[in-house]
Short mmCIF file of N, CA and C in Angstrom, two decimals:
data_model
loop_
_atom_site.label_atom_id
_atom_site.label_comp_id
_atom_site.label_asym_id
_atom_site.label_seq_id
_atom_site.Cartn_x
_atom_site.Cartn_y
_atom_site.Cartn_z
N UNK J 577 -9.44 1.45 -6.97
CA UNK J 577 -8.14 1.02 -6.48
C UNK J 577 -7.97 1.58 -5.07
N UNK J 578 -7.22 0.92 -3.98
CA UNK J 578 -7.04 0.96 -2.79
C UNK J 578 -5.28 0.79 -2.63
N UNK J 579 -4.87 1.88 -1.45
CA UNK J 579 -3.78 1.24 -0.93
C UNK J 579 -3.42 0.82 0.47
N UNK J 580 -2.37 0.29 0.21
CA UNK J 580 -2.61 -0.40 1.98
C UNK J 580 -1.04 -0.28 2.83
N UNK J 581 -0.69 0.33 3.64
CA UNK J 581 0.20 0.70 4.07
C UNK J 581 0.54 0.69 5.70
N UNK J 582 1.36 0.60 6.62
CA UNK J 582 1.50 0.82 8.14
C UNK J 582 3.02 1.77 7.37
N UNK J 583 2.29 3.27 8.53
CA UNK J 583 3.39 4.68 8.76
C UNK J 583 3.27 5.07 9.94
N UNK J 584 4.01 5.38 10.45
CA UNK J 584 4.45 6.25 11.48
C UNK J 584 3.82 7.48 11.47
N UNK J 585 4.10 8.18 12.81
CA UNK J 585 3.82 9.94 12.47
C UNK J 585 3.98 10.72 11.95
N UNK J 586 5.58 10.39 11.02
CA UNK J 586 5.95 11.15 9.76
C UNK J 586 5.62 10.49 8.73
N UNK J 587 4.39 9.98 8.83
CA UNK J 587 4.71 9.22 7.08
C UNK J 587 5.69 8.30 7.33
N UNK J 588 6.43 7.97 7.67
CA UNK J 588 7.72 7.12 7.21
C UNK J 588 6.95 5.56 7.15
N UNK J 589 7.77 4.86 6.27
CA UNK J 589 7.37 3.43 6.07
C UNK J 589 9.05 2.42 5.87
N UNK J 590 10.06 2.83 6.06
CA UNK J 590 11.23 2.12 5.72
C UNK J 590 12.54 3.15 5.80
N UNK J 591 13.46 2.08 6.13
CA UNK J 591 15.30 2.45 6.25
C UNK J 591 15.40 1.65 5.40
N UNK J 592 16.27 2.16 4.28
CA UNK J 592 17.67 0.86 3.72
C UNK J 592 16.81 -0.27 3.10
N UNK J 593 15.53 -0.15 2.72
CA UNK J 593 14.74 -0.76 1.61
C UNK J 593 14.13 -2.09 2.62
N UNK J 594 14.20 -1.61 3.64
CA UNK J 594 13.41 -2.77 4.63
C UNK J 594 11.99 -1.58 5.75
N UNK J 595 10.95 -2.53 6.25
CA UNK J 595 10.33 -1.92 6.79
C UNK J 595 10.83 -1.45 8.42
N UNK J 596 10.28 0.01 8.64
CA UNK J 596 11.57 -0.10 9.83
C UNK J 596 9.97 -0.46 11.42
N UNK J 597 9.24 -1.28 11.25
CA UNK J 597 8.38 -1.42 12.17
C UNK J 597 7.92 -3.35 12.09
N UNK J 598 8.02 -3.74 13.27
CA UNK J 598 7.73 -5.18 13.02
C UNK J 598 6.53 -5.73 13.93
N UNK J 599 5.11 -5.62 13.33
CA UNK J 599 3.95 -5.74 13.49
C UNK J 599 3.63 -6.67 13.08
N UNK J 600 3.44 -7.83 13.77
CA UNK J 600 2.34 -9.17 13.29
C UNK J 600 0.78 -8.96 12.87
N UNK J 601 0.48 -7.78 13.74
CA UNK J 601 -0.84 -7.69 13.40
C UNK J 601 -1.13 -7.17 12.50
N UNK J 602 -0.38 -6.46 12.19
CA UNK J 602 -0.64 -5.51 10.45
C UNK J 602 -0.29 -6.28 9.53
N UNK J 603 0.79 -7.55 9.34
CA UNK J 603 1.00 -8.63 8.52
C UNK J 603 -0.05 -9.11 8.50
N UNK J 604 -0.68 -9.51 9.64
CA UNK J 604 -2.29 -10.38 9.47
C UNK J 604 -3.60 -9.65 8.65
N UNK J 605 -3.14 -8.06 9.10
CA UNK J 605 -4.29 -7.22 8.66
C UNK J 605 -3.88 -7.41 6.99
N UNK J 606 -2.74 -6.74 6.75
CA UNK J 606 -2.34 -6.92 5.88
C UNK J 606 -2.48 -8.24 4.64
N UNK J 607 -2.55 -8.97 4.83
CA UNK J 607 -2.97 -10.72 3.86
C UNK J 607 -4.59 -10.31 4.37
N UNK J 608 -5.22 -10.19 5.14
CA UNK J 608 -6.59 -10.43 5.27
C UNK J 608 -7.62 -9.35 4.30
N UNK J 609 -6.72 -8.46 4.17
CA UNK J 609 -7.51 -7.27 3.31
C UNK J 609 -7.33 -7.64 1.64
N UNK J 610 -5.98 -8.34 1.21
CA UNK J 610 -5.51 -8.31 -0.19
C UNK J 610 -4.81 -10.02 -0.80
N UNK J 611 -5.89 -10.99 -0.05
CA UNK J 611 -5.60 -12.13 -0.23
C UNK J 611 -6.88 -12.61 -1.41
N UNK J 612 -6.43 -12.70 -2.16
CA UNK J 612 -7.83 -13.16 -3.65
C UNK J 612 -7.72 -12.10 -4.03
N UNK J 613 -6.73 -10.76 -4.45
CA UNK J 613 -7.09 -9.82 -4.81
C UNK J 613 -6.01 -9.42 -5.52
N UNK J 614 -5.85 -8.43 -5.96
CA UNK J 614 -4.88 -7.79 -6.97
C UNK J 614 -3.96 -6.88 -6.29
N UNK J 615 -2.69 -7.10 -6.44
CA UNK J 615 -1.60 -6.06 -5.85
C UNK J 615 -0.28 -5.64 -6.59
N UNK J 616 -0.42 -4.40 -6.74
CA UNK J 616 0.55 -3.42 -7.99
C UNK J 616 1.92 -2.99 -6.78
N UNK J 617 2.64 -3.05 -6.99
CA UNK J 617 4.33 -2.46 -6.48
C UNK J 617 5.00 -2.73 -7.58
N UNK J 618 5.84 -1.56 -7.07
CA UNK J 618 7.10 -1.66 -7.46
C UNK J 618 8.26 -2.77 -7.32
N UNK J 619 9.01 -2.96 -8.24
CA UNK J 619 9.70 -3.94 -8.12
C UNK J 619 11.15 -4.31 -7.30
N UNK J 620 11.19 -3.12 -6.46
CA UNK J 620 12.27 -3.39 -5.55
C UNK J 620 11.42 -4.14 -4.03
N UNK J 621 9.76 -3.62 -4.28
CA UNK J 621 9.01 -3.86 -3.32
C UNK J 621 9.01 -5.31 -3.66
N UNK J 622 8.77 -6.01 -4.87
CA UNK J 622 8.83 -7.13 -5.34
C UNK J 622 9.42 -8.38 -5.04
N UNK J 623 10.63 -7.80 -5.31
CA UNK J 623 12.08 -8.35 -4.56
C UNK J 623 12.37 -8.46 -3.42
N UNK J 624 11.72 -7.72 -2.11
CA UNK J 624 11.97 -7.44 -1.20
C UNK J 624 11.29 -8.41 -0.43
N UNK J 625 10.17 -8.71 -1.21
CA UNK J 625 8.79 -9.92 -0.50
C UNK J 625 9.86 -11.21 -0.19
N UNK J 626 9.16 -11.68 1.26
CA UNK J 626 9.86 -13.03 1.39
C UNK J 626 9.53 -14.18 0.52
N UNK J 627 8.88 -13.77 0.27
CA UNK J 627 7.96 -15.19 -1.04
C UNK J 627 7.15 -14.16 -2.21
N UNK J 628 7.99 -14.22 -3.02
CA UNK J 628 7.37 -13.79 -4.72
C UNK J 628 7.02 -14.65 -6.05
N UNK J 629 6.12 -14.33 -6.48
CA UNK J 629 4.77 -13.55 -6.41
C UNK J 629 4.47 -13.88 -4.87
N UNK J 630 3.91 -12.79 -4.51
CA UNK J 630 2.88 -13.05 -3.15
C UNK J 630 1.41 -14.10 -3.68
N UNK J 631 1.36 -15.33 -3.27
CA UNK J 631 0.36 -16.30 -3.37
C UNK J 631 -0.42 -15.27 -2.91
N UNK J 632 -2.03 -16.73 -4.23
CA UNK J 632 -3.22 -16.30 -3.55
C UNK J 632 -3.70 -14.75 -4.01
N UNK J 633 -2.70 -14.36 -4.66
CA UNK J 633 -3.42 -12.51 -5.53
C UNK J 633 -2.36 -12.80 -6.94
N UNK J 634 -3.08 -11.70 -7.61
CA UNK J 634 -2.80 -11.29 -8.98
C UNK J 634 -1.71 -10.11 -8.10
N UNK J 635 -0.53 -10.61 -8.49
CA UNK J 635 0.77 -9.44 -8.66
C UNK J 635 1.10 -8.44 -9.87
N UNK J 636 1.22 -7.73 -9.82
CA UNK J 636 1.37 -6.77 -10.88
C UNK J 636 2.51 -5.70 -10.58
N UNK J 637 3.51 -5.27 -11.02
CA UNK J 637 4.70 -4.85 -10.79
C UNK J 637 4.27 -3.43 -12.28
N UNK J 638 4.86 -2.30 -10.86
CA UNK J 638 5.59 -1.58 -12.20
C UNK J 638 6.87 -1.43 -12.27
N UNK J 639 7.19 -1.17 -12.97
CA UNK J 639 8.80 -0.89 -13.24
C UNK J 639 8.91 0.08 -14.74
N UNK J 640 10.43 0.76 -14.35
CA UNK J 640 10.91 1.19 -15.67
C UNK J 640 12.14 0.73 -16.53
N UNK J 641 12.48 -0.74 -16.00
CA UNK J 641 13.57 -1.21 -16.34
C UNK J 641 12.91 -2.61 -17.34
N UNK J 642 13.28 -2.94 -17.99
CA UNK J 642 12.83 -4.16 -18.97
C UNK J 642 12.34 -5.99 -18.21
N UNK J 643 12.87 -5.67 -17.66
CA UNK J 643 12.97 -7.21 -16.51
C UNK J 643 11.58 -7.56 -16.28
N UNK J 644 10.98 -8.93 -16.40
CA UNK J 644 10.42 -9.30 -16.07
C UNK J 644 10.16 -10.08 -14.60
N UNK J 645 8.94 -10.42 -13.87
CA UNK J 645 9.00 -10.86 -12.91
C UNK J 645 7.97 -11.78 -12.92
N UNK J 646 9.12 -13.19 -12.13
CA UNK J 646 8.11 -14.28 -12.67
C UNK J 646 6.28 -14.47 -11.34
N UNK J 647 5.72 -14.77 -12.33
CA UNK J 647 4.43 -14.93 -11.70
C UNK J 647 3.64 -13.65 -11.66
N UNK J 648 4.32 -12.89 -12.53
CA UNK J 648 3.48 -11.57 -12.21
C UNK J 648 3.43 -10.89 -13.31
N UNK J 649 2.51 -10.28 -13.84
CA UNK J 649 2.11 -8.73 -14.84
C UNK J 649 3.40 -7.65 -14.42
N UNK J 650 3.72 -7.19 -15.98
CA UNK J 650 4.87 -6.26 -15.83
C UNK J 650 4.14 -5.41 -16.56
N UNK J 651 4.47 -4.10 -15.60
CA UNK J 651 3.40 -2.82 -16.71
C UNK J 651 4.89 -1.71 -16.43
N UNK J 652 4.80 -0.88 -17.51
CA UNK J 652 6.29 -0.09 -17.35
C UNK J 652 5.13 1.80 -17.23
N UNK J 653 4.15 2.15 -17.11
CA UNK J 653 3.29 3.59 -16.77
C UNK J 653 1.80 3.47 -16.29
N UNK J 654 1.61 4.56 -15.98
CA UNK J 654 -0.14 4.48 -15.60
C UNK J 654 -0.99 4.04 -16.50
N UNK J 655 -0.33 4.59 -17.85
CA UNK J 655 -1.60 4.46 -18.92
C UNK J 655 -1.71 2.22 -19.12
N UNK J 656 -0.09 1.53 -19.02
CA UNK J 656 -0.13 0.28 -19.01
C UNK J 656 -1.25 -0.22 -18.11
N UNK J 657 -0.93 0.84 -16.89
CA UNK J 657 -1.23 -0.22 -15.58
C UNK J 657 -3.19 -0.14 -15.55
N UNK J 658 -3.42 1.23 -16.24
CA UNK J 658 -5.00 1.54 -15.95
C UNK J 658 -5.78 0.45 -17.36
N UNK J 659 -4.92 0.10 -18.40
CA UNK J 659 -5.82 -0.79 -19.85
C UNK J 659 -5.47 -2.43 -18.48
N UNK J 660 -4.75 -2.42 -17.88
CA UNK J 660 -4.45 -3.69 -17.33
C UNK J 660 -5.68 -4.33 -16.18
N UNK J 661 -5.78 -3.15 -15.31
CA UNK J 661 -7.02 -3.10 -14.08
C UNK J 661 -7.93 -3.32 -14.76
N UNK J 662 -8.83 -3.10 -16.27
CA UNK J 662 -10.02 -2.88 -16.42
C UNK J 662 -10.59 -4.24 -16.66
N UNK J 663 -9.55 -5.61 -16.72
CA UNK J 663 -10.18 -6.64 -15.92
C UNK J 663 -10.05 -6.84 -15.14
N UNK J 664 -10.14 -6.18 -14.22
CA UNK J 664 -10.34 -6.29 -12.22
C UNK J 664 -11.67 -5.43 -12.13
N UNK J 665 -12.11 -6.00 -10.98
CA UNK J 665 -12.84 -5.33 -9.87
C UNK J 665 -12.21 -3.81 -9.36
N UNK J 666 -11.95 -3.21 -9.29
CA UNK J 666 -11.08 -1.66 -9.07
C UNK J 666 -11.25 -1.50 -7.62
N UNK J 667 -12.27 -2.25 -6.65
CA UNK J 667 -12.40 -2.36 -5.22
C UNK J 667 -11.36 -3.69 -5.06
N UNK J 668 -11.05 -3.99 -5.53
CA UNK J 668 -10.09 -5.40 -5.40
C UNK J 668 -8.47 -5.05 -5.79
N UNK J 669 -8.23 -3.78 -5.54
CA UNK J 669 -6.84 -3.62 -5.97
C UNK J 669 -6.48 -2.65 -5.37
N UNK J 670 -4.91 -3.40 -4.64
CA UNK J 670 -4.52 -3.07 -3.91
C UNK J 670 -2.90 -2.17 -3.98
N UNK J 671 -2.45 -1.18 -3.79
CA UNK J 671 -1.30 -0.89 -3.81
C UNK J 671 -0.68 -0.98 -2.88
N UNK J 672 0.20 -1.84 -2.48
CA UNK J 672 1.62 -2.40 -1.82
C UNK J 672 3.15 -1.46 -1.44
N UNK J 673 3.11 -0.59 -2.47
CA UNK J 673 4.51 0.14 -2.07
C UNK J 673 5.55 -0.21 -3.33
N UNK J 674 6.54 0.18 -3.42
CA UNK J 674 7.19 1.11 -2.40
C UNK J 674 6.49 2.82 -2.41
N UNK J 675 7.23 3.58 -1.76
CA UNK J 675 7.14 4.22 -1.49
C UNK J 675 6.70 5.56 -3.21
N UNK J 676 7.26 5.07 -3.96
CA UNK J 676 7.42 6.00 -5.71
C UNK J 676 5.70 5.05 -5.90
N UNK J 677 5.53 4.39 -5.77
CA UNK J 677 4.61 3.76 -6.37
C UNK J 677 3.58 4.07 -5.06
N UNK J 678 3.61 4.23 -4.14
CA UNK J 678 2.13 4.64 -3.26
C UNK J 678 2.07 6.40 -3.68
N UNK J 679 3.13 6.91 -3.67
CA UNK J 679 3.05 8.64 -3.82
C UNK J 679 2.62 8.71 -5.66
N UNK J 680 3.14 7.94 -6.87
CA UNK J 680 2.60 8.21 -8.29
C UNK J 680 1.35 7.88 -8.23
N UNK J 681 1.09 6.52 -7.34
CA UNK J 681 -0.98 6.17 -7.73
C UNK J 681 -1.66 6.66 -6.42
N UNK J 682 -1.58 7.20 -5.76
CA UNK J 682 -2.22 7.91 -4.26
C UNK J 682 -3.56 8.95 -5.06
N UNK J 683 -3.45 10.02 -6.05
CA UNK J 683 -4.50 9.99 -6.37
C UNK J 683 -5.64 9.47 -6.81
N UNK J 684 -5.09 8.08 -7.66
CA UNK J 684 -5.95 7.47 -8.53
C UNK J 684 -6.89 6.57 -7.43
N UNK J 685 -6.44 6.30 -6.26
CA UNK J 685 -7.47 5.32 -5.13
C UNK J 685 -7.97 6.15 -4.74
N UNK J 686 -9.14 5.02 -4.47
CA UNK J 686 -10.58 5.76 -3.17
C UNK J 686 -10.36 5.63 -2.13
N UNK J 687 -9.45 4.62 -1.49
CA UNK J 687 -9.66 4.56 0.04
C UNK J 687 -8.20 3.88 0.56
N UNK J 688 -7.64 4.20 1.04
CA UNK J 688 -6.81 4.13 2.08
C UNK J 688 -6.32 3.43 3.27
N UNK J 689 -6.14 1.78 3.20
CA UNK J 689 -6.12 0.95 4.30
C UNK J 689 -4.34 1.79 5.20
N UNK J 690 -4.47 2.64 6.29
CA UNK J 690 -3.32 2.53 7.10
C UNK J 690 -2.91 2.20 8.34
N UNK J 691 -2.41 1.74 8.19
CA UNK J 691 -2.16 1.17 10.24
C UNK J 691 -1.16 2.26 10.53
N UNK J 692 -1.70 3.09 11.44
CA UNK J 692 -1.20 4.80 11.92
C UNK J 692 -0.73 4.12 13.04
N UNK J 693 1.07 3.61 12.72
CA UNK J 693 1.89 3.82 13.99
C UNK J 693 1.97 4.92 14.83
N UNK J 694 1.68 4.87 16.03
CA UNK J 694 1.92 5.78 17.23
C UNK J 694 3.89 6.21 17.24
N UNK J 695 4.34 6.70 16.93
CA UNK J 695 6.16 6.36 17.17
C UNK J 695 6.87 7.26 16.33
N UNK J 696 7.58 6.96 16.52
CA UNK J 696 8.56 8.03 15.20
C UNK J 696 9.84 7.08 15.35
N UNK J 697 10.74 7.15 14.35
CA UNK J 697 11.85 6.06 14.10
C UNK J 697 12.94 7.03 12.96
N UNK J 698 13.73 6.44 12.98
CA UNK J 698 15.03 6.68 11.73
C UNK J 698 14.59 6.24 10.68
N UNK J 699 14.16 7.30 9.75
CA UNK J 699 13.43 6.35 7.85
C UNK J 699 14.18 7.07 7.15
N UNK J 700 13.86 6.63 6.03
CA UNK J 700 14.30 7.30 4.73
C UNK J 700 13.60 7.30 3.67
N UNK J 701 12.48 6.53 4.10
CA UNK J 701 11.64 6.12 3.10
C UNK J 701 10.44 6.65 3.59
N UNK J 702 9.53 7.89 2.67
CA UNK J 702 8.62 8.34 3.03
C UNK J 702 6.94 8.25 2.05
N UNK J 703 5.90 8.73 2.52
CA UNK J 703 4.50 8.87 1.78
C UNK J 703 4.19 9.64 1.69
N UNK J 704 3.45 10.72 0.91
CA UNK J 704 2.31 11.82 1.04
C UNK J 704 1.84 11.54 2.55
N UNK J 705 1.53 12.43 3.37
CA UNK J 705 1.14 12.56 3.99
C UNK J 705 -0.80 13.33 3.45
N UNK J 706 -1.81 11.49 3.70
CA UNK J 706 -2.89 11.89 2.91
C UNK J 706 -3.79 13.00 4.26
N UNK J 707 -3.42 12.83 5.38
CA UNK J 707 -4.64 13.56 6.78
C UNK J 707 -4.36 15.28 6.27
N UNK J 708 -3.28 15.96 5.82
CA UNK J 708 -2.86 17.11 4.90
C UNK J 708 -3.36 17.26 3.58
N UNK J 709 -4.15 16.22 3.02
CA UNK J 709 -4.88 16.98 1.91
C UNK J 709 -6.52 16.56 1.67
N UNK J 710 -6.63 17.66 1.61
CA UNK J 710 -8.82 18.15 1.63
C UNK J 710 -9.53 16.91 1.26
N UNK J 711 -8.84 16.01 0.04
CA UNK J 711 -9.79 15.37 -0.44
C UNK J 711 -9.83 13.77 0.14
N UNK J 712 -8.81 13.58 1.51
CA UNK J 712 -9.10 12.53 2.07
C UNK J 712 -9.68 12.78 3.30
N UNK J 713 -10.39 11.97 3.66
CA UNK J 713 -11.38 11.64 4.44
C UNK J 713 -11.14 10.46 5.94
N UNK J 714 -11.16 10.61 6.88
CA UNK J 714 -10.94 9.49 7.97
C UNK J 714 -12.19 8.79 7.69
N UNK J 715 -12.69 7.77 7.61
CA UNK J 715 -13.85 7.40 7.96
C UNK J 715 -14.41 5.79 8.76
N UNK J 716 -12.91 5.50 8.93
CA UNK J 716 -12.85 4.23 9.86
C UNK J 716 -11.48 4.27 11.09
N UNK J 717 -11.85 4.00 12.27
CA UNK J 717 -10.28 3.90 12.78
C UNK J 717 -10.43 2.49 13.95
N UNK J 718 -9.91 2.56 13.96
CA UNK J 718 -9.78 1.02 15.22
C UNK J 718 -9.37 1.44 16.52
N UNK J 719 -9.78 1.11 17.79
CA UNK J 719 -9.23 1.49 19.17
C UNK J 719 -7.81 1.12 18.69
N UNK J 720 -7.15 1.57 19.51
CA UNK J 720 -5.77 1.44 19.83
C UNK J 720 -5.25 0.49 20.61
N UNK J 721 -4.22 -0.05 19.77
CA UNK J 721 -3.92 -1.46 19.99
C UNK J 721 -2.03 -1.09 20.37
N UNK J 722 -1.94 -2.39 21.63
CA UNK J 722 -0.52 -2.69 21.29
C UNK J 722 0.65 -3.50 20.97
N UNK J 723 0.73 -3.57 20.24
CA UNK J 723 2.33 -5.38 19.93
C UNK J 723 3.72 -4.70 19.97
N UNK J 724 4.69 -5.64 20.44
CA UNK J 724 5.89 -5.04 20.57
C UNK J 724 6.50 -3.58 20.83
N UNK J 725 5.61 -3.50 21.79
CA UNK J 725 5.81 -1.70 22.14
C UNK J 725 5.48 -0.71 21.53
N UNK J 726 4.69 -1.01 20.51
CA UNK J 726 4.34 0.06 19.61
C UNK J 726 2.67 0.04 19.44
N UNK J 727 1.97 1.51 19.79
CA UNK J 727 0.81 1.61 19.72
C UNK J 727 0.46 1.99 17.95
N UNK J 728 -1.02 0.98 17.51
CA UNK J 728 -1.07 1.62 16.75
C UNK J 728 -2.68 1.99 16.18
N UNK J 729 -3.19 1.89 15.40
CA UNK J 729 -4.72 1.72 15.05
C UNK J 729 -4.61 1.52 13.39
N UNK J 730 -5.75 1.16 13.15
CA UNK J 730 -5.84 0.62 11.47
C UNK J 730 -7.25 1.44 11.21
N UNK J 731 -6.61 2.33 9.99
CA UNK J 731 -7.56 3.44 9.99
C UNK J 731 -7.87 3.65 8.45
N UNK J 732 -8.75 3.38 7.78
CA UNK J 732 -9.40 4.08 7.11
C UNK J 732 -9.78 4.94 6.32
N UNK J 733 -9.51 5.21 5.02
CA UNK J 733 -9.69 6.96 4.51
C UNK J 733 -10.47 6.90 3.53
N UNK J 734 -11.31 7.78 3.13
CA UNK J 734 -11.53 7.79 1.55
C UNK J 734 -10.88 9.05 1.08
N UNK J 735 -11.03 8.60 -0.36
CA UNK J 735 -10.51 9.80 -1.50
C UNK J 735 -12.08 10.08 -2.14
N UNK J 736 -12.21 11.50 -1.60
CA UNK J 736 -13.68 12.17 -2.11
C UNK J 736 -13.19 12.72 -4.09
N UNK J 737 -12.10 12.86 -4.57
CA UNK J 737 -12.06 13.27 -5.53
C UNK J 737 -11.03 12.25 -6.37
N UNK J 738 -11.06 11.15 -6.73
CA UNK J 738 -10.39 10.16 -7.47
C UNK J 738 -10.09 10.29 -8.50
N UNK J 739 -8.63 10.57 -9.04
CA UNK J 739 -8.76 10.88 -10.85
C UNK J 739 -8.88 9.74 -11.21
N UNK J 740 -8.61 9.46 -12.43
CA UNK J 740 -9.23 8.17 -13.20
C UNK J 740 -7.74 8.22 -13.87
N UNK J 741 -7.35 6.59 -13.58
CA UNK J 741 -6.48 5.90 -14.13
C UNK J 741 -6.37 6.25 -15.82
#
């Protein structure tokens, strides 16, 4: 399992349940990495999509509330969500956000798609900060790019010690 995220210098990824950074290129990066593929969020993240299910992938939602969501797998814990993956590819799955759902499964992935905004902004909505712990790894980064005033790069990590779903 993989997650895929654009943060800032603090970690931050969102204000007020919206993203607070507006990058075309990380939207593009973003569909190009997790299009034919499997993607787990949370369901406010769910809701939040301009078009749900996100076409073109297996959606999978967790939640702890009963509600279903149409076009998509409802798993309510890890132990649901890990009997659910073991028909997937586990390199084919992607975590989306929000923010409770990249910080509960952040151990369980190997690698780390982030687009490392250059910036700092007003959030409220934060991540583990993974470059602070031993067992991630940089091992890809992109020159530095710029759109709408904001520098950023799309970088890469592994997880050298992965627990198991």
């Amino acid at each position: 399992m993989n997650f895929i995220v654009a943060a800032d210098n603090n970690y931050a990824i969102g204000k007020n349940g919206t993203l607070i950074y507006n990058l075309p290129s990380d939207l593009k990066y973003f569909k190009e990495q997790t299009l034919n593929k499997v993607v787990v969020m949370g369901s406010k993240t769910y809701l939040s999509l301009p078009k749900h299910p996100l076409p073109k992938r297996t959606n999978i939602v967790m939640t702890r509330s009963n509600n279903t969501f149409e076009g998509a797998i409802t798993v309510h814990s890890t132990d649901e969500l890990g009997k659910v993956l073991k028909q997937f590819n586990t390199d084919d799955v992607f975590v989306i956000g929000g923010a409770n759902i990249y910080n509960l499964l952040m151990a369980f992935c190997k690698k780390a798609f982030i687009t490392r905004i250059y910036a700092t902004k007003a959030a409220d909505t934060f991540i583990n900060n993974i470059e602070q712990m031993p067992n991630w790894k940089l091992v890809s980064k992109s020159p530095v790019q710029e759109e709408n005033g904001l520098k950023f790069s799309f970088c890469i990590f592994e997880n050298n010690n992965v627990e198991k779903l």
